[in-house]
PDB file of C-alpha atoms in Angstrom:
ATOM      1  CA  ARG A   1      60.283  46.615  21.671  1.00 53.00           C
ATOM      2  CA  SER A   2      62.169  49.200  23.721  1.00 58.00           C
ATOM      3  CA  ASN A   3      60.581  52.676  24.503  1.00 62.00           C
ATOM      4  CA  ASP A   4      63.923  53.961  25.576  1.00 66.00           C
ATOM      5  CA  ILE A   5      65.038  57.406  23.980  1.00 65.00           C
ATOM      6  CA  LYS A   6      68.511  56.496  22.202  1.00 68.00           C
ATOM      7  CA  SER A   7      69.329  60.197  21.061  1.00 72.00           C
ATOM      8  CA  TRP A   8      67.689  63.367  21.050  1.00 72.00           C
ATOM      9  CA  GLN A   9      68.238  66.978  20.347  1.00 77.00           C
ATOM     10  CA  MET A  10      67.964  70.045  21.995  1.00 78.00           C
ATOM     11  CA  LEU A  11      65.527  72.696  20.297  1.00 79.00           C
ATOM     12  CA  PRO A  12      66.487  76.143  19.939  1.00 84.00           C
ATOM     13  CA  ALA A  13      65.455  78.638  22.763  1.00 78.00           C
ATOM     14  CA  SER A  14      62.756  80.009  20.723  1.00 79.00           C
ATOM     15  CA  GLU A  15      61.310  76.844  19.614  1.00 79.00           C
ATOM     16  CA  GLN A  16      61.034  75.493  23.326  1.00 78.00           C
ATOM     17  CA  VAL A  17      57.887  75.072  24.940  1.00 77.00           C
ATOM     18  CA  LEU A  18      57.517  75.117  29.172  1.00 71.00           C
ATOM     19  CA  LEU A  19      54.736  73.026  30.577  1.00 65.00           C
ATOM     20  CA  ARG A  20      53.841  72.904  34.157  1.00 62.00           C
ATOM     21  CA  GLY A  21      51.661  70.006  35.839  1.00 60.00           C
ATOM     22  CA  MET A  22      51.631  67.611  38.882  1.00 58.00           C
ATOM     23  CA  VAL A  23      51.718  63.949  39.586  1.00 62.00           C
ATOM     24  CA  TRP A  24      48.298  63.142  40.920  1.00 57.00           C
ATOM     25  CA  GLN A  25      47.891  59.867  42.644  1.00 61.00           C
ATOM     26  CA  ARG A  26      44.506  58.541  42.387  1.00 61.00           C
ATOM     27  CA  GLY A  27      42.967  55.920  44.614  1.00 61.00           C
ATOM     28  CA  GLY A  28      41.496  55.287  47.831  1.00 60.00           C
ATOM     29  CA  LYS A  29      39.109  58.398  48.805  1.00 60.00           C
ATOM     30  CA  ARG A  30      40.908  60.849  46.424  1.00 61.00           C
ATOM     31  CA  SER A  31      39.111  62.143  43.298  1.00 62.00           C
ATOM     32  CA  ASN A  32      40.196  61.353  39.829  1.00 62.00           C
ATOM     33  CA  SER A  33      41.470  64.782  39.125  1.00 63.00           C
ATOM     34  CA  PRO A  34      42.968  67.707  41.538  1.00 64.00           C
ATOM     35  CA  PRO A  35      40.923  70.502  42.867  1.00 68.00           C
ATOM     36  CA  ASP A  36      41.377  73.580  40.967  1.00 62.00           C
ATOM     37  CA  TRP A  37      42.958  75.389  43.786  1.00 62.00           C
ATOM     38  CA  LEU A  38      45.608  72.691  44.205  1.00 62.00           C
ATOM     39  CA  TRP A  39      47.124  73.970  40.646  1.00 52.00           C
ATOM     40  CA  THR A  40      48.121  77.375  42.123  1.00 53.00           C
ATOM     41  CA  GLN A  41      49.567  75.857  45.058  1.00 53.00           C
ATOM     42  CA  HIS A  42      52.881  75.204  42.916  1.00 48.00           C
ATOM     43  CA  GLN A  43      52.770  78.560  40.740  1.00 47.00           C
ATOM     44  CA  PRO A  44      54.766  81.426  41.494  1.00 45.00           C
ATOM     45  CA  ALA A  45      52.954  83.911  44.186  1.00 39.00           C
ATOM     46  CA  SER A  46      53.829  86.611  41.535  1.00 39.00           C
ATOM     47  CA  GLN A  47      51.470  85.081  39.024  1.00 41.00           C
ATOM     48  CA  LEU A  48      48.368  84.901  41.577  1.00 37.00           C
ATOM     49  CA  SER A  49      47.417  88.208  42.341  1.00 41.00           C
ATOM     50  CA  PRO A  50      43.374  87.586  43.123  1.00 44.00           C
ATOM     51  CA  THR A  51      42.141  90.644  42.370  1.00 46.00           C
ATOM     52  CA  PRO A  52      44.058  92.636  39.368  1.00 46.00           C
ATOM     53  CA  GLY A  53      46.050  95.453  40.771  1.00 46.00           C
ATOM     54  CA  VAL A  54      45.513  94.658  44.355  1.00 47.00           C
ATOM     55  CA  SER A  55      49.032  93.443  46.066  1.00 50.00           C
ATOM     56  CA  SER A  56      48.864  91.079  49.090  1.00 48.00           C
ATOM     57  CA  ALA A  57      49.793  93.808  51.508  1.00 52.00           C
ATOM     58  CA  ASP A  58      46.335  95.720  50.390  1.00 66.00           C
ATOM     59  CA  HIS A  59      43.982  92.727  51.242  1.00 69.00           C
ATOM     60  CA  GLU A  60      43.733  93.620  55.245  1.00 80.00           C
ATOM     61  CA  ASP A  61      42.304  96.810  53.938  1.00 87.00           C
ATOM     62  CA  ARG A  62      40.115  95.142  51.460  1.00 91.00           C
ATOM     63  CA  PHE A  63      39.020  92.909  54.337  1.00 93.00           C
ATOM     64  CA  GLU A  64      37.975  95.841  56.195  1.00 94.00           C
ATOM     65  CA  SER A  65      36.220  97.161  53.395  1.00 95.00           C
ATOM     66  CA  VAL A  66      34.022  94.353  52.602  1.00 95.00           C
ATOM     67  CA  ALA A  67      33.334  93.796  56.486  1.00 96.00           C
ATOM     68  CA  LEU A  68      32.002  97.409  56.605  1.00 97.00           C
ATOM     69  CA  ASP A  69      29.815  96.667  53.310  1.00 97.00           C
ATOM     70  CA  ASN A  70      28.405  93.573  54.807  1.00 97.00           C
ATOM     71  CA  ALA A  71      27.770  95.604  58.123  1.00 97.00           C
ATOM     72  CA  VAL A  72      25.701  98.113  56.204  1.00 97.00           C
ATOM     73  CA  LEU A  73      23.674  95.405  54.431  1.00 97.00           C
ATOM     74  CA  ARG A  74      22.686  93.579  57.771  1.00 97.00           C
ATOM     75  CA  SER A  75      22.202  97.067  59.458  1.00 97.00           C
ATOM     76  CA  CYS A  76      19.690  98.222  56.740  1.00 97.00           C
ATOM     77  CA  GLY A  77      17.815  95.008  56.662  1.00 96.00           C
ATOM     78  CA  MET A  78      17.559  94.831  60.304  1.00 96.00           C
ATOM     79  CA  LEU A  79      16.418  98.484  60.806  1.00 96.00           C
ATOM     80  CA  ARG A  80      13.837  97.862  58.151  1.00 95.00           C
ATOM     81  CA  VAL A  81      11.832  95.614  59.543  1.00 95.00           C
ATOM     82  CA  GLN A  82      11.638  97.711  62.647  1.00 92.00           C
ATOM     83  CA  GLY A  83       9.214  99.848  61.371  1.00 89.00           C
ATOM     84  CA  ASN A  84       8.111 102.378  63.864  1.00 91.00           C
ATOM     85  CA  ASN A  85      10.274 100.873  66.575  1.00 94.00           C
ATOM     86  CA  VAL A  86      13.499 101.972  65.103  1.00 95.00           C
ATOM     87  CA  PRO A  87      16.228 103.785  67.386  1.00 96.00           C
ATOM     88  CA  ARG A  88      15.790 107.571  67.114  1.00 96.00           C
ATOM     89  CA  ARG A  89      18.582 108.448  69.135  1.00 97.00           C
ATOM     90  CA  LEU A  90      22.020 107.783  68.196  1.00 97.00           C
ATOM     91  CA  GLU A  91      23.242 106.376  71.605  1.00 97.00           C
ATOM     92  CA  THR A  92      20.373 103.846  71.089  1.00 97.00           C
ATOM     93  CA  LEU A  93      21.403 102.992  67.398  1.00 97.00           C
ATOM     94  CA  HIS A  94      25.188 102.372  68.480  1.00 97.00           C
ATOM     95  CA  ALA A  95      23.739 100.097  71.191  1.00 97.00           C
ATOM     96  CA  VAL A  96      21.357  98.010  68.738  1.00 97.00           C
ATOM     97  CA  LEU A  97      24.080  97.795  65.855  1.00 97.00           C
ATOM     98  CA  SER A  98      26.595  96.618  68.712  1.00 97.00           C
ATOM     99  CA  ARG A  99      24.327  94.018  69.739  1.00 96.00           C
ATOM    100  CA  ARG A 100      22.849  92.544  66.538  1.00 95.00           C
ATOM    101  CA  VAL A 101      25.340  93.658  63.619  1.00 96.00           C
ATOM    102  CA  LEU A 102      28.912  94.444  64.784  1.00 95.00           C
ATOM    103  CA  GLN A 103      30.078  90.966  65.745  1.00 91.00           C
ATOM    104  CA  ASN A 104      28.488  88.912  62.941  1.00 91.00           C
ATOM    105  CA  SER A 105      29.715  91.461  60.362  1.00 95.00           C
ATOM    106  CA  ARG A 106      33.325  91.432  61.815  1.00 95.00           C
ATOM    107  CA  ARG A 107      33.980  87.706  61.313  1.00 95.00           C
ATOM    108  CA  LEU A 108      34.966  87.133  57.928  1.00 95.00           C
ATOM    109  CA  TYR A 109      35.984  83.748  56.287  1.00 96.00           C
ATOM    110  CA  VAL A 110      38.938  84.663  54.344  1.00 94.00           C
ATOM    111  CA  VAL A 111      41.487  82.328  55.339  1.00 93.00           C
ATOM    112  CA  HIS A 112      41.772  79.205  52.836  1.00 93.00           C
ATOM    113  CA  PRO A 113      40.962  76.107  54.531  1.00 93.00           C
ATOM    114  CA  ALA A 114      43.714  74.298  52.986  1.00 90.00           C
ATOM    115  CA  LYS A 115      46.268  76.762  53.579  1.00 90.00           C
ATOM    116  CA  LEU A 116      45.161  76.478  57.503  1.00 91.00           C
ATOM    117  CA  ALA A 117      45.543  72.835  57.539  1.00 90.00           C
ATOM    118  CA  GLN A 118      49.067  73.216  56.079  1.00 87.00           C
ATOM    119  CA  ALA A 119      50.070  75.510  58.596  1.00 88.00           C
ATOM    120  CA  LEU A 120      48.682  73.300  61.223  1.00 88.00           C
ATOM    121  CA  SER A 121      49.735  70.172  60.063  1.00 85.00           C
ATOM    122  CA  GLN A 122      51.932  69.209  63.350  1.00 87.00           C
ATOM    123  CA  GLU A 123      48.779  70.095  65.361  1.00 86.00           C
ATOM    124  CA  LEU A 124      45.897  68.356  63.441  1.00 86.00           C
ATOM    125  CA  PRO A 125      45.372  64.673  63.991  1.00 82.00           C
ATOM    126  CA  ARG A 126      45.693  62.563  60.993  1.00 84.00           C
ATOM    127  CA  HIS A 127      46.469  65.557  58.944  1.00 86.00           C
ATOM    128  CA  GLU A 128      46.695  63.677  55.809  1.00 86.00           C
ATOM    129  CA  GLU A 129      43.155  62.329  55.752  1.00 88.00           C
ATOM    130  CA  VAL A 130      41.795  66.009  56.756  1.00 89.00           C
ATOM    131  CA  PHE A 131      43.616  67.372  53.810  1.00 87.00           C
ATOM    132  CA  GLN A 132      42.204  64.665  51.488  1.00 86.00           C
ATOM    133  CA  VAL A 133      38.706  65.673  52.726  1.00 89.00           C
ATOM    134  CA  LEU A 134      39.364  69.311  51.843  1.00 90.00           C
ATOM    135  CA  GLU A 135      40.804  68.104  48.210  1.00 86.00           C
ATOM    136  CA  THR A 136      37.560  66.107  47.386  1.00 87.00           C
ATOM    137  CA  HIS A 137      34.896  68.312  49.133  1.00 91.00           C
ATOM    138  CA  LEU A 138      36.038  72.109  49.483  1.00 92.00           C
ATOM    139  CA  CYS A 139      33.931  74.104  47.147  1.00 91.00           C
ATOM    140  CA  GLN A 140      34.213  77.751  46.198  1.00 91.00           C
ATOM    141  CA  PRO A 141      32.232  80.436  48.367  1.00 93.00           C
ATOM    142  CA  SER A 142      29.032  81.478  46.533  1.00 90.00           C
ATOM    143  CA  LEU A 143      30.153  85.079  46.330  1.00 92.00           C
ATOM    144  CA  ASP A 144      33.995  85.304  46.042  1.00 93.00           C
ATOM    145  CA  PRO A 145      34.687  88.836  44.913  1.00 92.00           C
ATOM    146  CA  LEU A 146      38.627  88.586  45.908  1.00 90.00           C
ATOM    147  CA  GLY A 147      39.058  85.341  44.051  1.00 89.00           C
ATOM    148  CA  LEU A 148      40.271  83.603  47.284  1.00 90.00           C
ATOM    149  CA  PHE A 149      39.415  80.024  46.280  1.00 90.00           C
ATOM    150  CA  MET A 150      42.121  79.985  44.085  1.00 85.00           C
ATOM    151  CA  HIS A 151      44.570  82.100  45.951  1.00 77.00           C
ATOM    152  CA  ILE A 152      45.954  79.352  48.275  1.00 71.00           C
ATOM    153  CA  HIS A 153      49.469  81.265  48.334  1.00 64.00           C
ATOM    154  CA  ALA A 154      48.002  83.803  50.698  1.00 70.00           C
ATOM    155  CA  ALA A 155      49.849  83.374  54.298  1.00 80.00           C
ATOM    156  CA  VAL A 156      47.657  82.459  57.129  1.00 87.00           C
ATOM    157  CA  PRO A 157      47.864  85.124  59.765  1.00 89.00           C
ATOM    158  CA  LEU A 158      49.608  84.196  62.880  1.00 90.00           C
ATOM    159  CA  LYS A 159      46.895  85.338  64.854  1.00 91.00           C
ATOM    160  CA  VAL A 160      44.527  82.846  63.324  1.00 91.00           C
ATOM    161  CA  VAL A 161      46.801  79.892  63.835  1.00 92.00           C
ATOM    162  CA  GLU A 162      47.357  80.792  67.534  1.00 93.00           C
ATOM    163  CA  ARG A 163      43.708  80.997  68.018  1.00 93.00           C
ATOM    164  CA  PHE A 164      43.041  77.845  66.238  1.00 91.00           C
ATOM    165  CA  LYS A 165      45.752  76.000  68.467  1.00 91.00           C
ATOM    166  CA  ARG A 166      43.924  77.285  71.509  1.00 92.00           C
ATOM    167  CA  SER A 167      40.327  76.185  70.421  1.00 91.00           C
ATOM    168  CA  LEU A 168      41.798  72.766  69.413  1.00 88.00           C
ATOM    169  CA  ALA A 169      43.218  72.243  72.598  1.00 87.00           C
ATOM    170  CA  LYS A 170      39.793  72.851  74.272  1.00 89.00           C
ATOM    171  CA  THR A 171      37.937  70.900  71.849  1.00 86.00           C
ATOM    172  CA  ASN A 172      37.185  66.963  71.928  1.00 86.00           C
ATOM    173  CA  LEU A 173      36.458  66.043  68.197  1.00 83.00           C
ATOM    174  CA  ARG A 174      36.123  62.957  66.613  1.00 82.00           C
ATOM    175  CA  GLN A 175      38.162  62.050  63.380  1.00 74.00           C
ATOM    176  CA  GLY A 176      35.271  62.445  61.041  1.00 84.00           C
ATOM    177  CA  GLU A 177      34.384  65.909  62.745  1.00 89.00           C
ATOM    178  CA  VAL A 178      37.786  67.692  62.057  1.00 90.00           C
ATOM    179  CA  PRO A 179      37.572  69.018  58.445  1.00 92.00           C
ATOM    180  CA  ALA A 180      34.414  70.705  58.900  1.00 93.00           C
ATOM    181  CA  TRP A 181      35.522  72.067  62.289  1.00 93.00           C
ATOM    182  CA  LEU A 182      38.712  73.265  60.673  1.00 94.00           C
ATOM    183  CA  VAL A 183      36.595  75.251  57.742  1.00 95.00           C
ATOM    184  CA  SER A 184      34.611  76.955  60.719  1.00 95.00           C
ATOM    185  CA  GLN A 185      37.801  78.320  62.244  1.00 94.00           C
ATOM    186  CA  ALA A 186      39.051  79.819  58.823  1.00 95.00           C
ATOM    187  CA  TYR A 187      38.295  83.454  59.327  1.00 95.00           C
ATOM    188  CA  LEU A 188      39.516  86.758  60.414  1.00 93.00           C
ATOM    189  CA  GLU A 189      38.196  89.305  62.870  1.00 93.00           C
ATOM    190  CA  ALA A 190      37.700  92.845  61.133  1.00 94.00           C
ATOM    191  CA  SER A 191      38.802  95.749  63.558  1.00 94.00           C
ATOM    192  CA  MET A 192      35.643  97.505  62.142  1.00 95.00           C
ATOM    193  CA  THR A 193      33.716  99.776  64.907  1.00 97.00           C
ATOM    194  CA  VAL A 194      30.236 100.631  65.568  1.00 97.00           C
ATOM    195  CA  GLU A 195      31.018 104.585  65.013  1.00 97.00           C
ATOM    196  CA  ALA A 196      32.400 103.103  61.417  1.00 97.00           C
ATOM    197  CA  ILE A 197      28.970 101.627  60.653  1.00 97.00           C
ATOM    198  CA  VAL A 198      27.103 104.525  61.648  1.00 97.00           C
ATOM    199  CA  ASP A 199      29.543 106.849  59.268  1.00 97.00           C
ATOM    200  CA  ALA A 200      28.963 104.547  56.512  1.00 97.00           C
ATOM    201  CA  LEU A 201      24.817 104.484  56.897  1.00 97.00           C
ATOM    202  CA  ILE A 202      25.271 108.243  56.873  1.00 97.00           C
ATOM    203  CA  GLN A 203      27.524 108.201  53.803  1.00 97.00           C
ATOM    204  CA  THR A 204      25.338 106.240  51.739  1.00 96.00           C
ATOM    205  CA  LYS A 205      22.221 108.105  52.766  1.00 97.00           C
ATOM    206  CA  ALA A 206      20.539 105.227  54.709  1.00 97.00           C
ATOM    207  CA  ILE A 207      20.217 107.797  57.628  1.00 96.00           C
ATOM    208  CA  ALA A 208      21.032 111.085  58.686  1.00 97.00           C
ATOM    209  CA  VAL A 209      21.840 112.214  62.102  1.00 97.00           C
ATOM    210  CA  ASN A 210      21.746 115.934  63.574  1.00 96.00           C
ATOM    211  CA  GLY A 211      23.578 118.028  66.062  1.00 94.00           C
ATOM    212  CA  GLU A 212      21.225 116.841  68.763  1.00 95.00           C
ATOM    213  CA  GLY A 213      21.693 113.135  67.810  1.00 95.00           C
ATOM    214  CA  ILE A 214      18.516 112.366  66.396  1.00 97.00           C
ATOM    215  CA  VAL A 215      18.328 109.902  63.814  1.00 97.00           C
ATOM    216  CA  GLU A 216      16.401 110.296  60.425  1.00 97.00           C
ATOM    217  CA  TYR A 217      15.984 107.235  58.401  1.00 96.00           C
ATOM    218  CA  LEU A 218      16.084 107.942  54.683  1.00 96.00           C
ATOM    219  CA  ASN A 219      16.361 104.881  52.249  1.00 96.00           C
ATOM    220  CA  LEU A 220      17.146 101.283  54.008  1.00 95.00           C
ATOM    221  CA  GLY A 221      16.393  99.726  50.874  1.00 94.00           C
ATOM    222  CA  ASP A 222      14.222  96.632  50.082  1.00 95.00           C
ATOM    223  CA  ASP A 223      16.178  93.843  51.584  1.00 95.00           C
ATOM    224  CA  SER A 224      14.708  91.752  54.609  1.00 95.00           C
ATOM    225  CA  PRO A 225      17.286  90.399  56.950  1.00 95.00           C
ATOM    226  CA  ARG A 226      17.616  87.186  55.305  1.00 95.00           C
ATOM    227  CA  GLU A 227      18.093  88.790  52.116  1.00 96.00           C
ATOM    228  CA  ALA A 228      20.504  91.178  53.099  1.00 96.00           C
ATOM    229  CA  LYS A 229      22.448  88.198  54.643  1.00 95.00           C
ATOM    230  CA  ALA A 230      22.631  86.186  51.508  1.00 95.00           C
ATOM    231  CA  ARG A 231      24.042  89.415  50.070  1.00 96.00           C
ATOM    232  CA  CYS A 232      27.305  89.413  52.633  1.00 96.00           C
ATOM    233  CA  VAL A 233      30.395  87.897  51.106  1.00 96.00           C
ATOM    234  CA  TYR A 234      32.620  85.686  52.967  1.00 96.00           C
ATOM    235  CA  SER A 235      30.041  85.687  56.032  1.00 95.00           C
ATOM    236  CA  GLU A 236      29.565  82.135  56.030  1.00 96.00           C
ATOM    237  CA  PRO A 237      32.260  79.178  56.084  1.00 96.00           C
ATOM    238  CA  TRP A 238      33.300  77.552  52.738  1.00 96.00           C
ATOM    239  CA  PRO A 239      30.975  74.821  51.929  1.00 95.00           C
ATOM    240  CA  LEU A 240      32.167  71.386  52.266  1.00 93.00           C
ATOM    241  CA  ARG A 241      30.314  68.826  49.708  1.00 87.00           C
ATOM    242  CA  LYS A 242      30.754  65.322  48.708  1.00 79.00           C
ATOM    243  CA  PRO A 243      31.680  65.135  44.948  1.00 68.00           C
ATOM    244  CA  GLU A 244      29.342  63.702  42.486  1.00 63.00           C
ATOM    245  CA  LEU A 245      30.103  60.545  41.097  1.00 52.00           C
TER     246      LEU A 245
END
């Protein structure tokens, strides 16, 4: 018996329903269903604001704020365990924070690895295989307050693409190593300064500094360095895990 439609009648506009979807070809190493973030790739960007009321143009400011929050957490955790050996003068505190906090807190893994792979499709060896690994293995960060995992529409900054190309040219990777290495490169560098960290510590009343540059420690909290690091957001590459069968 034929399943061909012999005739059909258009419903009135008020009764029509719009359905969105995709064709997902299974088999090989692909999972039975597409990853959650892949659905957003085909939706209008206007429907995908990861944080209500925050436009894409505001994200760099949000990233700087996240970096500063991370730096305050790391600073308090690091200084708390120093006991009586904490820096007593402002210039010494600057030096300690520059060496032990600043660089780690500047790096934020806020670039979607799948979007980075798309932007570098011409440079990545066996790009389709890399993207398939991301489809099946890429997981949401443990802390994702900006909803970046589902925001694949966010453009990859040119400086990230250029940095990746330079690094790739100097790196000799086996094919199986490429996905994890790509995820490790999906970060931005915040422009935060050590002076901004000290100002934030003062504003949060963790420390006070008098006119002679003497530092007084008021409330560094209860977190150990490890606990402080665990509370930092976007401070680690997004996890890659094999799907459960």
